[in-house]
Amino acid sequence: MSFSWYIQVMDKLRLLEIFIATCDGGSFAAAARTCNTDPSTVSKAIGRLETQLGLTLFQRSTRQLSITTAGKRYADTVRKMIQDLACCEDELKHLNDTPCGTLRINSAVCYGHLYLRPLLAAFCQQYPAIKLELEINDLHMDIIDNDIDVALRTGFVKDSRLVARRLSPMDFLTCVSPQYLEAQGIPRCADDFQQHSWIGFRIKESQQLQPIFLPDDKGEYLPYELARSHITDDGEAMAHMCSDGLGFAQLPHFLAKEGLNSGALVSLYPYFRPPQPESGVFVIFPKRDYLPAKVRVFIDFLTASLASMGESTHHTWAENWTPVLTFPGQKKG
């Protein structure tokens, strides 16, 4: 859409405004008062509109102004157009202010299965006029081009067209099954892991292995080079392989939660939180002056649900989880 086209449209709307005011007022002077201008400007505007149409809209005389048959028909069409536009604006405002319509959600795979899906029944019960379209994948797609209302991502895309609001940090726990520890023993330092099996995660988009961070004797986490005995590109598979006793895995809190709560996993060390600002769980939506109600209530519902699980912008439940080992100055739980 060119700027010149925009100017032409705005000019035409102004001409139509003056035309209807002239029809209603019956004179150029009355239309001028309505449109906050002068009679000569009104006269020129009507003349320009007539030239564009190739029609005479008003018969002029020294005493009166009479609308022509063509003018009446044109006025009826313009009034209907204005009425339709007003109705459309009212409907859109209602849709924007009322939680209803179709909400298109895109979520990262693991977070979508483990955290989002269990909340959807309660959300739909609370907002029955909202219909859901749920897409679950790990692709960082353009949510505007794909007409997505809201996306849930671990890490966010730096795009000036989008708003990225952090739902929680992404805390990692070094997990293992109790049976593995019983059979293979507890590593007491990072170097001990060279004698243990480790399950690695391959990031699909980059095909890089997720880095491993292990604590030193003071509990400070540092990057650590370690051979992976097994590798997967699926987070849930990694968690299950870990609980099945195939070795250690460093799991984000939302992947570790179920296994830790059931006792299928234990956390060897206190949680680790990457220092990068993009490390977290984010809700992402297009930047706009008026956020649709369906998006607003979904974000509020999700935030409240996470709060009931002990998670917020700067905290997760992992901070209070009791590990197998602690370090000087750290408490269990």
mmCIF file of C-alpha atoms in Angstrom:
data_model
loop_
_atom_site.group_PDB
_atom_site.id
_atom_site.type_symbol
_atom_site.label_atom_id
_atom_site.label_comp_id
_atom_site.label_asym_id
_atom_site.label_seq_id
_atom_site.Cartn_x
_atom_site.Cartn_y
_atom_site.Cartn_z
ATOM 1 C CA MET A 1 0.000 0.000 0.000
ATOM 2 C CA SER A 2 1.578 3.266 -1.178
ATOM 3 C CA PHE A 3 1.397 6.560 0.668
ATOM 4 C CA SER A 4 -0.225 8.237 -2.359
ATOM 5 C CA TRP A 5 -3.017 5.638 -2.305
ATOM 6 C CA TYR A 6 -3.577 6.364 1.388
ATOM 7 C CA ILE A 7 -3.836 10.099 0.643
ATOM 8 C CA GLN A 8 -6.376 9.448 -2.115
ATOM 9 C CA VAL A 9 -8.529 7.336 0.209
ATOM 10 C CA MET A 10 -8.461 9.941 2.984
ATOM 11 C CA ASP A 11 -9.337 12.677 0.475
ATOM 12 C CA LYS A 12 -12.277 10.657 -0.833
ATOM 13 C CA LEU A 13 -13.587 10.070 2.699
ATOM 14 C CA ARG A 14 -13.424 13.812 3.358
ATOM 15 C CA LEU A 15 -15.371 14.511 0.166
ATOM 16 C CA LEU A 16 -18.045 12.007 1.193
ATOM 17 C CA GLU A 17 -18.272 13.594 4.643
ATOM 18 C CA ILE A 18 -18.880 17.008 3.044
ATOM 19 C CA PHE A 19 -21.359 15.498 0.555
ATOM 20 C CA ILE A 20 -23.541 13.943 3.290
ATOM 21 C CA ALA A 21 -23.351 17.134 5.357
ATOM 22 C CA THR A 22 -24.589 19.084 2.321
ATOM 23 C CA CYS A 23 -27.450 16.627 1.800
ATOM 24 C CA ASP A 24 -28.462 16.912 5.454
ATOM 25 C CA GLY A 25 -28.009 20.670 5.743
ATOM 26 C CA GLY A 26 -29.523 21.624 2.410
ATOM 27 C CA SER A 27 -26.917 24.288 1.719
ATOM 28 C CA PHE A 28 -23.179 24.823 1.428
ATOM 29 C CA ALA A 29 -23.292 27.166 4.418
ATOM 30 C CA ALA A 30 -24.937 24.544 6.676
ATOM 31 C CA ALA A 31 -22.467 21.878 5.512
ATOM 32 C CA ALA A 32 -19.592 24.278 6.206
ATOM 33 C CA ARG A 33 -20.743 24.716 9.807
ATOM 34 C CA THR A 34 -21.050 20.945 10.273
ATOM 35 C CA CYS A 35 -17.628 20.232 8.765
ATOM 36 C CA ASN A 36 -15.915 23.187 10.461
ATOM 37 C CA THR A 37 -14.904 24.877 7.209
ATOM 38 C CA ASP A 38 -16.208 27.633 4.911
ATOM 39 C CA PRO A 39 -18.914 27.541 2.162
ATOM 40 C CA SER A 40 -16.443 28.077 -0.686
ATOM 41 C CA THR A 41 -14.425 25.027 0.413
ATOM 42 C CA VAL A 42 -17.636 22.979 0.515
ATOM 43 C CA SER A 43 -18.622 24.188 -2.958
ATOM 44 C CA LYS A 44 -15.209 23.267 -4.382
ATOM 45 C CA ALA A 45 -15.314 19.848 -2.675
ATOM 46 C CA ILE A 46 -18.737 19.025 -4.157
ATOM 47 C CA GLY A 47 -17.523 20.192 -7.556
ATOM 48 C CA ARG A 48 -14.472 17.936 -7.299
ATOM 49 C CA LEU A 49 -16.625 14.959 -6.312
ATOM 50 C CA GLU A 50 -18.949 15.575 -9.245
ATOM 51 C CA THR A 51 -15.956 15.732 -11.593
ATOM 52 C CA GLN A 52 -14.633 12.408 -10.263
ATOM 53 C CA LEU A 53 -18.046 10.766 -10.738
ATOM 54 C CA GLY A 54 -18.954 12.496 -13.992
ATOM 55 C CA LEU A 55 -22.365 13.277 -12.445
ATOM 56 C CA THR A 56 -24.296 16.305 -11.227
ATOM 57 C CA LEU A 57 -25.174 15.734 -7.575
ATOM 58 C CA PHE A 58 -26.825 19.104 -6.848
ATOM 59 C CA GLN A 59 -28.716 21.625 -8.954
ATOM 60 C CA ARG A 60 -27.559 25.087 -7.955
ATOM 61 C CA SER A 61 -29.444 28.367 -8.179
ATOM 62 C CA THR A 62 -29.058 31.745 -6.492
ATOM 63 C CA ARG A 63 -31.777 30.851 -3.995
ATOM 64 C CA GLN A 64 -31.563 27.153 -3.336
ATOM 65 C CA LEU A 65 -29.621 23.928 -3.672
ATOM 66 C CA SER A 66 -31.523 20.862 -4.879
ATOM 67 C CA ILE A 67 -30.207 17.306 -4.877
ATOM 68 C CA THR A 68 -30.527 15.438 -8.172
ATOM 69 C CA THR A 69 -31.869 11.911 -8.685
ATOM 70 C CA ALA A 70 -28.309 10.666 -9.118
ATOM 71 C CA GLY A 71 -27.352 12.574 -5.970
ATOM 72 C CA LYS A 72 -30.119 10.889 -3.947
ATOM 73 C CA ARG A 73 -29.073 7.436 -5.097
ATOM 74 C CA TYR A 74 -25.426 8.180 -4.368
ATOM 75 C CA ALA A 75 -26.356 9.532 -0.922
ATOM 76 C CA ASP A 76 -28.291 6.328 -0.104
ATOM 77 C CA THR A 77 -25.246 4.239 -1.031
ATOM 78 C CA VAL A 78 -22.854 6.423 0.971
ATOM 79 C CA ARG A 79 -25.151 6.332 4.044
ATOM 80 C CA LYS A 80 -25.371 2.529 3.835
ATOM 81 C CA MET A 81 -21.589 2.336 3.539
ATOM 82 C CA ILE A 82 -21.192 4.532 6.633
ATOM 83 C CA GLN A 83 -23.782 2.458 8.525
ATOM 84 C CA ASP A 84 -22.048 -0.805 7.548
ATOM 85 C CA LEU A 85 -18.708 0.622 8.630
ATOM 86 C CA ALA A 86 -20.154 1.698 11.990
ATOM 87 C CA CYS A 87 -21.690 -1.757 12.518
ATOM 88 C CA CYS A 88 -18.383 -3.416 11.620
ATOM 89 C CA GLU A 89 -16.531 -1.190 14.074
ATOM 90 C CA ASP A 90 -19.049 -2.019 16.831
ATOM 91 C CA GLU A 91 -18.725 -5.751 16.161
ATOM 92 C CA LEU A 92 -14.932 -5.603 16.144
ATOM 93 C CA LYS A 93 -14.904 -3.592 19.361
ATOM 94 C CA HIS A 94 -17.199 -6.181 20.941
ATOM 95 C CA LEU A 95 -14.913 -8.984 19.791
ATOM 96 C CA ASN A 96 -11.880 -7.125 21.099
ATOM 97 C CA ASP A 97 -13.498 -6.391 24.463
ATOM 98 C CA THR A 98 -15.235 -9.748 24.987
ATOM 99 C CA PRO A 99 -13.359 -13.059 25.488
ATOM 100 C CA CYS A 100 -14.693 -14.923 22.450
ATOM 101 C CA GLY A 101 -13.726 -16.226 19.042
ATOM 102 C CA THR A 102 -10.909 -18.534 17.990
ATOM 103 C CA LEU A 103 -7.631 -18.338 19.902
ATOM 104 C CA ARG A 104 -4.678 -19.677 17.933
ATOM 105 C CA ILE A 105 -1.896 -20.904 20.248
ATOM 106 C CA ASN A 106 1.523 -22.164 19.238
ATOM 107 C CA SER A 107 3.611 -23.894 21.904
ATOM 108 C CA ALA A 108 6.997 -25.544 22.238
ATOM 109 C CA VAL A 109 6.520 -29.316 22.303
ATOM 110 C CA CYS A 110 7.498 -30.303 25.837
ATOM 111 C CA TYR A 111 6.001 -27.245 27.497
ATOM 112 C CA GLY A 112 2.824 -27.676 25.504
ATOM 113 C CA HIS A 113 2.362 -31.319 26.486
ATOM 114 C CA LEU A 114 3.454 -31.093 30.117
ATOM 115 C CA TYR A 115 2.341 -27.639 31.246
ATOM 116 C CA LEU A 116 -0.142 -26.127 28.802
ATOM 117 C CA ARG A 117 -2.396 -29.021 27.795
ATOM 118 C CA PRO A 118 -3.419 -29.968 31.365
ATOM 119 C CA LEU A 119 -4.688 -26.384 31.879
ATOM 120 C CA LEU A 120 -6.849 -26.120 28.763
ATOM 121 C CA ALA A 121 -9.985 -27.824 30.089
ATOM 122 C CA ALA A 122 -10.202 -25.373 32.996
ATOM 123 C CA PHE A 123 -9.588 -22.446 30.649
ATOM 124 C CA CYS A 124 -12.345 -23.531 28.266
ATOM 125 C CA GLN A 125 -14.727 -24.072 31.163
ATOM 126 C CA GLN A 126 -14.035 -20.525 32.369
ATOM 127 C CA TYR A 127 -14.269 -19.021 28.858
ATOM 128 C CA PRO A 128 -16.705 -21.197 26.861
ATOM 129 C CA ALA A 129 -17.016 -18.616 24.046
ATOM 130 C CA ILE A 130 -13.328 -19.095 23.151
ATOM 131 C CA LYS A 131 -12.453 -21.876 20.728
ATOM 132 C CA LEU A 132 -8.884 -23.141 20.646
ATOM 133 C CA GLU A 133 -6.558 -23.941 17.779
ATOM 134 C CA LEU A 134 -3.428 -25.483 19.314
ATOM 135 C CA GLU A 135 -0.224 -25.976 17.348
ATOM 136 C CA ILE A 136 2.637 -27.798 19.059
ATOM 137 C CA ASN A 137 6.088 -27.705 17.520
ATOM 138 C CA ASP A 138 9.587 -26.406 18.190
ATOM 139 C CA LEU A 139 9.774 -24.197 15.107
ATOM 140 C CA HIS A 140 10.401 -20.493 15.698
ATOM 141 C CA MET A 141 7.898 -19.438 13.056
ATOM 142 C CA ASP A 142 6.723 -15.911 12.273
ATOM 143 C CA ILE A 143 3.590 -15.681 14.381
ATOM 144 C CA ILE A 144 2.308 -12.604 12.535
ATOM 145 C CA ASP A 145 2.632 -14.135 9.070
ATOM 146 C CA ASN A 146 1.047 -17.342 10.379
ATOM 147 C CA ASP A 147 -1.841 -15.527 12.112
ATOM 148 C CA ILE A 148 -0.970 -16.893 15.570
ATOM 149 C CA ASP A 149 -2.483 -15.035 18.528
ATOM 150 C CA VAL A 150 -0.037 -16.189 21.189
ATOM 151 C CA ALA A 151 3.047 -18.422 21.337
ATOM 152 C CA LEU A 152 4.779 -20.136 24.247
ATOM 153 C CA ARG A 153 8.515 -20.445 23.792
ATOM 154 C CA THR A 154 11.613 -21.314 25.782
ATOM 155 C CA GLY A 155 13.657 -18.328 24.698
ATOM 156 C CA PHE A 156 12.136 -15.574 22.611
ATOM 157 C CA VAL A 157 12.591 -14.115 19.170
ATOM 158 C CA LYS A 158 13.969 -10.568 19.187
ATOM 159 C CA ASP A 159 11.395 -8.914 16.915
ATOM 160 C CA SER A 160 10.249 -5.313 17.330
ATOM 161 C CA ARG A 161 6.776 -6.346 16.130
ATOM 162 C CA LEU A 162 6.324 -8.703 19.097
ATOM 163 C CA VAL A 163 5.905 -8.516 22.851
ATOM 164 C CA ALA A 164 7.752 -11.220 24.838
ATOM 165 C CA ARG A 165 6.621 -11.532 28.464
ATOM 166 C CA ARG A 166 8.525 -13.938 30.683
ATOM 167 C CA LEU A 167 6.346 -16.472 32.452
ATOM 168 C CA SER A 168 9.204 -18.012 34.440
ATOM 169 C CA PRO A 169 12.943 -18.643 34.373
ATOM 170 C CA MET A 170 14.100 -21.946 32.907
ATOM 171 C CA ASP A 171 15.794 -23.826 35.721
ATOM 172 C CA PHE A 172 17.787 -26.981 35.040
ATOM 173 C CA LEU A 173 18.193 -29.971 37.349
ATOM 174 C CA THR A 174 20.785 -32.724 37.028
ATOM 175 C CA CYS A 175 18.521 -35.757 37.205
ATOM 176 C CA VAL A 176 19.020 -39.500 37.507
ATOM 177 C CA SER A 177 16.951 -42.501 38.560
ATOM 178 C CA PRO A 178 17.369 -43.798 42.127
ATOM 179 C CA GLN A 179 18.043 -47.270 40.677
ATOM 180 C CA TYR A 180 20.968 -45.945 38.617
ATOM 181 C CA LEU A 181 22.508 -44.284 41.688
ATOM 182 C CA GLU A 182 22.087 -47.468 43.700
ATOM 183 C CA ALA A 183 23.797 -49.527 41.010
ATOM 184 C CA GLN A 184 26.513 -47.087 39.889
ATOM 185 C CA GLY A 185 27.132 -44.912 42.940
ATOM 186 C CA ILE A 186 27.010 -41.141 43.453
ATOM 187 C CA PRO A 187 29.538 -38.963 41.597
ATOM 188 C CA ARG A 188 31.167 -36.626 44.123
ATOM 189 C CA CYS A 189 32.683 -34.150 41.663
ATOM 190 C CA ALA A 190 32.382 -33.169 38.023
ATOM 191 C CA ASP A 191 35.301 -35.373 36.949
ATOM 192 C CA ASP A 192 33.494 -38.422 38.352
ATOM 193 C CA PHE A 193 30.958 -38.113 35.542
ATOM 194 C CA GLN A 194 33.557 -39.437 33.125
ATOM 195 C CA GLN A 195 32.779 -42.841 34.641
ATOM 196 C CA HIS A 196 29.007 -42.470 34.286
ATOM 197 C CA SER A 197 26.469 -42.530 31.470
ATOM 198 C CA TRP A 198 25.059 -39.212 30.304
ATOM 199 C CA ILE A 199 22.017 -38.546 28.121
ATOM 200 C CA GLY A 200 22.516 -35.584 25.791
ATOM 201 C CA PHE A 201 19.957 -33.392 24.042
ATOM 202 C CA ARG A 202 20.390 -32.348 20.405
ATOM 203 C CA ILE A 203 18.779 -29.010 19.528
ATOM 204 C CA LYS A 204 16.769 -29.590 16.346
ATOM 205 C CA GLU A 205 17.228 -26.196 14.712
ATOM 206 C CA SER A 206 20.996 -25.925 15.198
ATOM 207 C CA GLN A 207 21.819 -29.652 15.503
ATOM 208 C CA GLN A 208 24.121 -28.651 18.379
ATOM 209 C CA LEU A 209 24.242 -30.554 21.654
ATOM 210 C CA GLN A 210 22.816 -28.726 24.640
ATOM 211 C CA PRO A 211 25.760 -27.641 26.818
ATOM 212 C CA ILE A 212 26.294 -29.197 30.220
ATOM 213 C CA PHE A 213 26.894 -27.121 33.352
ATOM 214 C CA LEU A 214 28.204 -28.830 36.477
ATOM 215 C CA PRO A 215 29.068 -27.349 39.885
ATOM 216 C CA ASP A 216 32.557 -27.032 41.311
ATOM 217 C CA ASP A 217 33.272 -27.787 44.968
ATOM 218 C CA LYS A 218 31.756 -24.427 45.952
ATOM 219 C CA GLY A 219 28.541 -25.021 44.028
ATOM 220 C CA GLU A 220 29.369 -22.601 41.204
ATOM 221 C CA TYR A 221 28.094 -23.954 37.900
ATOM 222 C CA LEU A 222 30.593 -24.001 35.028
ATOM 223 C CA PRO A 223 30.377 -25.359 31.465
ATOM 224 C CA TYR A 224 31.757 -28.880 31.325
ATOM 225 C CA GLU A 225 32.874 -30.999 28.372
ATOM 226 C CA LEU A 226 31.461 -34.470 28.743
ATOM 227 C CA ALA A 227 30.898 -37.371 26.345
ATOM 228 C CA ARG A 228 27.246 -38.337 25.909
ATOM 229 C CA SER A 229 26.476 -42.038 26.108
ATOM 230 C CA HIS A 230 23.061 -41.494 24.507
ATOM 231 C CA ILE A 231 21.570 -38.610 22.494
ATOM 232 C CA THR A 232 17.993 -37.607 21.642
ATOM 233 C CA ASP A 233 16.302 -34.574 20.109
ATOM 234 C CA ASP A 234 13.071 -35.098 22.076
ATOM 235 C CA GLY A 235 12.820 -33.681 25.583
ATOM 236 C CA GLU A 236 10.204 -36.091 26.874
ATOM 237 C CA ALA A 237 12.199 -39.028 25.526
ATOM 238 C CA MET A 238 15.268 -37.717 27.375
ATOM 239 C CA ALA A 239 13.316 -37.547 30.655
ATOM 240 C CA HIS A 240 11.982 -41.090 30.179
ATOM 241 C CA MET A 241 15.410 -42.442 29.242
ATOM 242 C CA CYS A 242 16.715 -40.894 32.439
ATOM 243 C CA SER A 243 13.978 -42.388 34.618
ATOM 244 C CA ASP A 244 14.544 -45.741 32.880
ATOM 245 C CA GLY A 245 18.080 -45.762 34.277
ATOM 246 C CA LEU A 246 20.118 -44.979 31.146
ATOM 247 C CA GLY A 247 22.133 -42.294 32.879
ATOM 248 C CA PHE A 248 22.177 -38.673 34.025
ATOM 249 C CA ALA A 249 20.376 -35.866 32.186
ATOM 250 C CA GLN A 250 20.190 -32.123 32.744
ATOM 251 C CA LEU A 251 16.468 -31.387 32.438
ATOM 252 C CA PRO A 252 14.594 -28.076 32.422
ATOM 253 C CA HIS A 253 12.231 -27.809 35.383
ATOM 254 C CA PHE A 254 9.055 -28.428 33.361
ATOM 255 C CA LEU A 255 10.525 -31.696 32.038
ATOM 256 C CA ALA A 256 11.860 -32.852 35.394
ATOM 257 C CA LYS A 257 8.754 -32.098 37.471
ATOM 258 C CA GLU A 258 6.706 -35.225 36.834
ATOM 259 C CA GLY A 259 9.595 -37.646 37.410
ATOM 260 C CA LEU A 260 10.770 -35.864 40.548
ATOM 261 C CA ASN A 261 7.270 -35.749 42.043
ATOM 262 C CA SER A 262 6.673 -39.439 41.328
ATOM 263 C CA GLY A 263 10.060 -40.504 42.684
ATOM 264 C CA ALA A 264 11.163 -41.882 39.304
ATOM 265 C CA LEU A 265 13.922 -39.236 39.341
ATOM 266 C CA VAL A 266 16.054 -37.458 41.902
ATOM 267 C CA SER A 267 18.020 -34.249 41.462
ATOM 268 C CA LEU A 268 21.671 -34.725 42.250
ATOM 269 C CA TYR A 269 22.444 -31.024 42.762
ATOM 270 C CA PRO A 270 20.535 -27.808 43.464
ATOM 271 C CA TYR A 271 18.988 -26.186 40.391
ATOM 272 C CA PHE A 272 21.029 -24.308 37.816
ATOM 273 C CA ARG A 273 19.701 -21.152 36.135
ATOM 274 C CA PRO A 274 21.490 -19.909 32.994
ATOM 275 C CA PRO A 275 22.370 -16.218 33.343
ATOM 276 C CA GLN A 276 21.326 -15.238 29.793
ATOM 277 C CA PRO A 277 18.209 -13.023 29.663
ATOM 278 C CA GLU A 278 16.735 -15.139 26.859
ATOM 279 C CA SER A 279 16.819 -18.232 29.097
ATOM 280 C CA GLY A 280 13.268 -18.606 30.294
ATOM 281 C CA VAL A 281 9.732 -19.471 29.307
ATOM 282 C CA PHE A 282 8.033 -16.650 27.411
ATOM 283 C CA VAL A 283 4.561 -15.883 26.179
ATOM 284 C CA ILE A 284 4.863 -14.010 22.872
ATOM 285 C CA PHE A 285 2.171 -12.046 21.051
ATOM 286 C CA PRO A 286 1.970 -9.336 18.374
ATOM 287 C CA LYS A 287 2.490 -5.775 19.564
ATOM 288 C CA ARG A 288 -0.729 -3.759 19.277
ATOM 289 C CA ASP A 289 -2.451 -0.840 20.967
ATOM 290 C CA TYR A 290 -5.552 -2.853 21.892
ATOM 291 C CA LEU A 291 -4.892 -6.430 22.966
ATOM 292 C CA PRO A 292 -7.881 -8.689 22.166
ATOM 293 C CA ALA A 293 -9.718 -9.887 25.239
ATOM 294 C CA LYS A 294 -9.240 -13.544 24.273
ATOM 295 C CA VAL A 295 -5.445 -13.063 24.357
ATOM 296 C CA ARG A 296 -5.526 -10.987 27.530
ATOM 297 C CA VAL A 297 -7.594 -13.508 29.541
ATOM 298 C CA PHE A 298 -5.450 -16.402 28.291
ATOM 299 C CA ILE A 299 -2.251 -14.739 29.474
ATOM 300 C CA ASP A 300 -3.865 -13.848 32.827
ATOM 301 C CA PHE A 301 -5.170 -17.408 33.240
ATOM 302 C CA LEU A 302 -1.793 -18.920 32.396
ATOM 303 C CA THR A 303 0.032 -16.571 34.783
ATOM 304 C CA ALA A 304 -2.379 -17.389 37.630
ATOM 305 C CA SER A 305 -2.109 -21.132 36.947
ATOM 306 C CA LEU A 306 1.683 -21.005 37.046
ATOM 307 C CA ALA A 307 1.570 -18.994 40.277
ATOM 308 C CA SER A 308 -0.457 -21.801 41.881
ATOM 309 C CA MET A 309 2.370 -24.162 40.817
ATOM 310 C CA GLY A 310 5.003 -21.966 42.476
ATOM 311 C CA GLU A 311 6.210 -20.257 39.295
ATOM 312 C CA SER A 312 6.402 -16.587 38.355
ATOM 313 C CA THR A 313 8.550 -14.192 36.325
ATOM 314 C CA HIS A 314 11.624 -14.689 38.539
ATOM 315 C CA HIS A 315 10.963 -17.989 40.321
ATOM 316 C CA THR A 316 10.190 -21.677 39.775
ATOM 317 C CA TRP A 317 9.432 -24.489 42.180
ATOM 318 C CA ALA A 318 12.928 -25.898 41.432
ATOM 319 C CA GLU A 319 14.466 -23.362 43.831
ATOM 320 C CA ASN A 320 12.928 -25.260 46.748
ATOM 321 C CA TRP A 321 13.543 -28.799 45.546
ATOM 322 C CA THR A 322 15.678 -30.977 47.837
ATOM 323 C CA PRO A 323 18.752 -32.384 45.990
ATOM 324 C CA VAL A 324 20.831 -35.409 46.872
ATOM 325 C CA LEU A 325 23.978 -33.297 47.348
ATOM 326 C CA THR A 326 24.470 -29.738 48.569
ATOM 327 C CA PHE A 327 27.500 -27.475 48.877
ATOM 328 C CA PRO A 328 28.960 -25.269 51.593
ATOM 329 C CA GLY A 329 26.574 -22.412 52.321
ATOM 330 C CA GLN A 330 23.633 -24.096 50.587
ATOM 331 C CA LYS A 331 20.609 -25.584 52.244
ATOM 332 C CA LYS A 332 18.619 -28.615 51.241
ATOM 333 C CA GLY A 333 15.141 -27.489 50.163
#
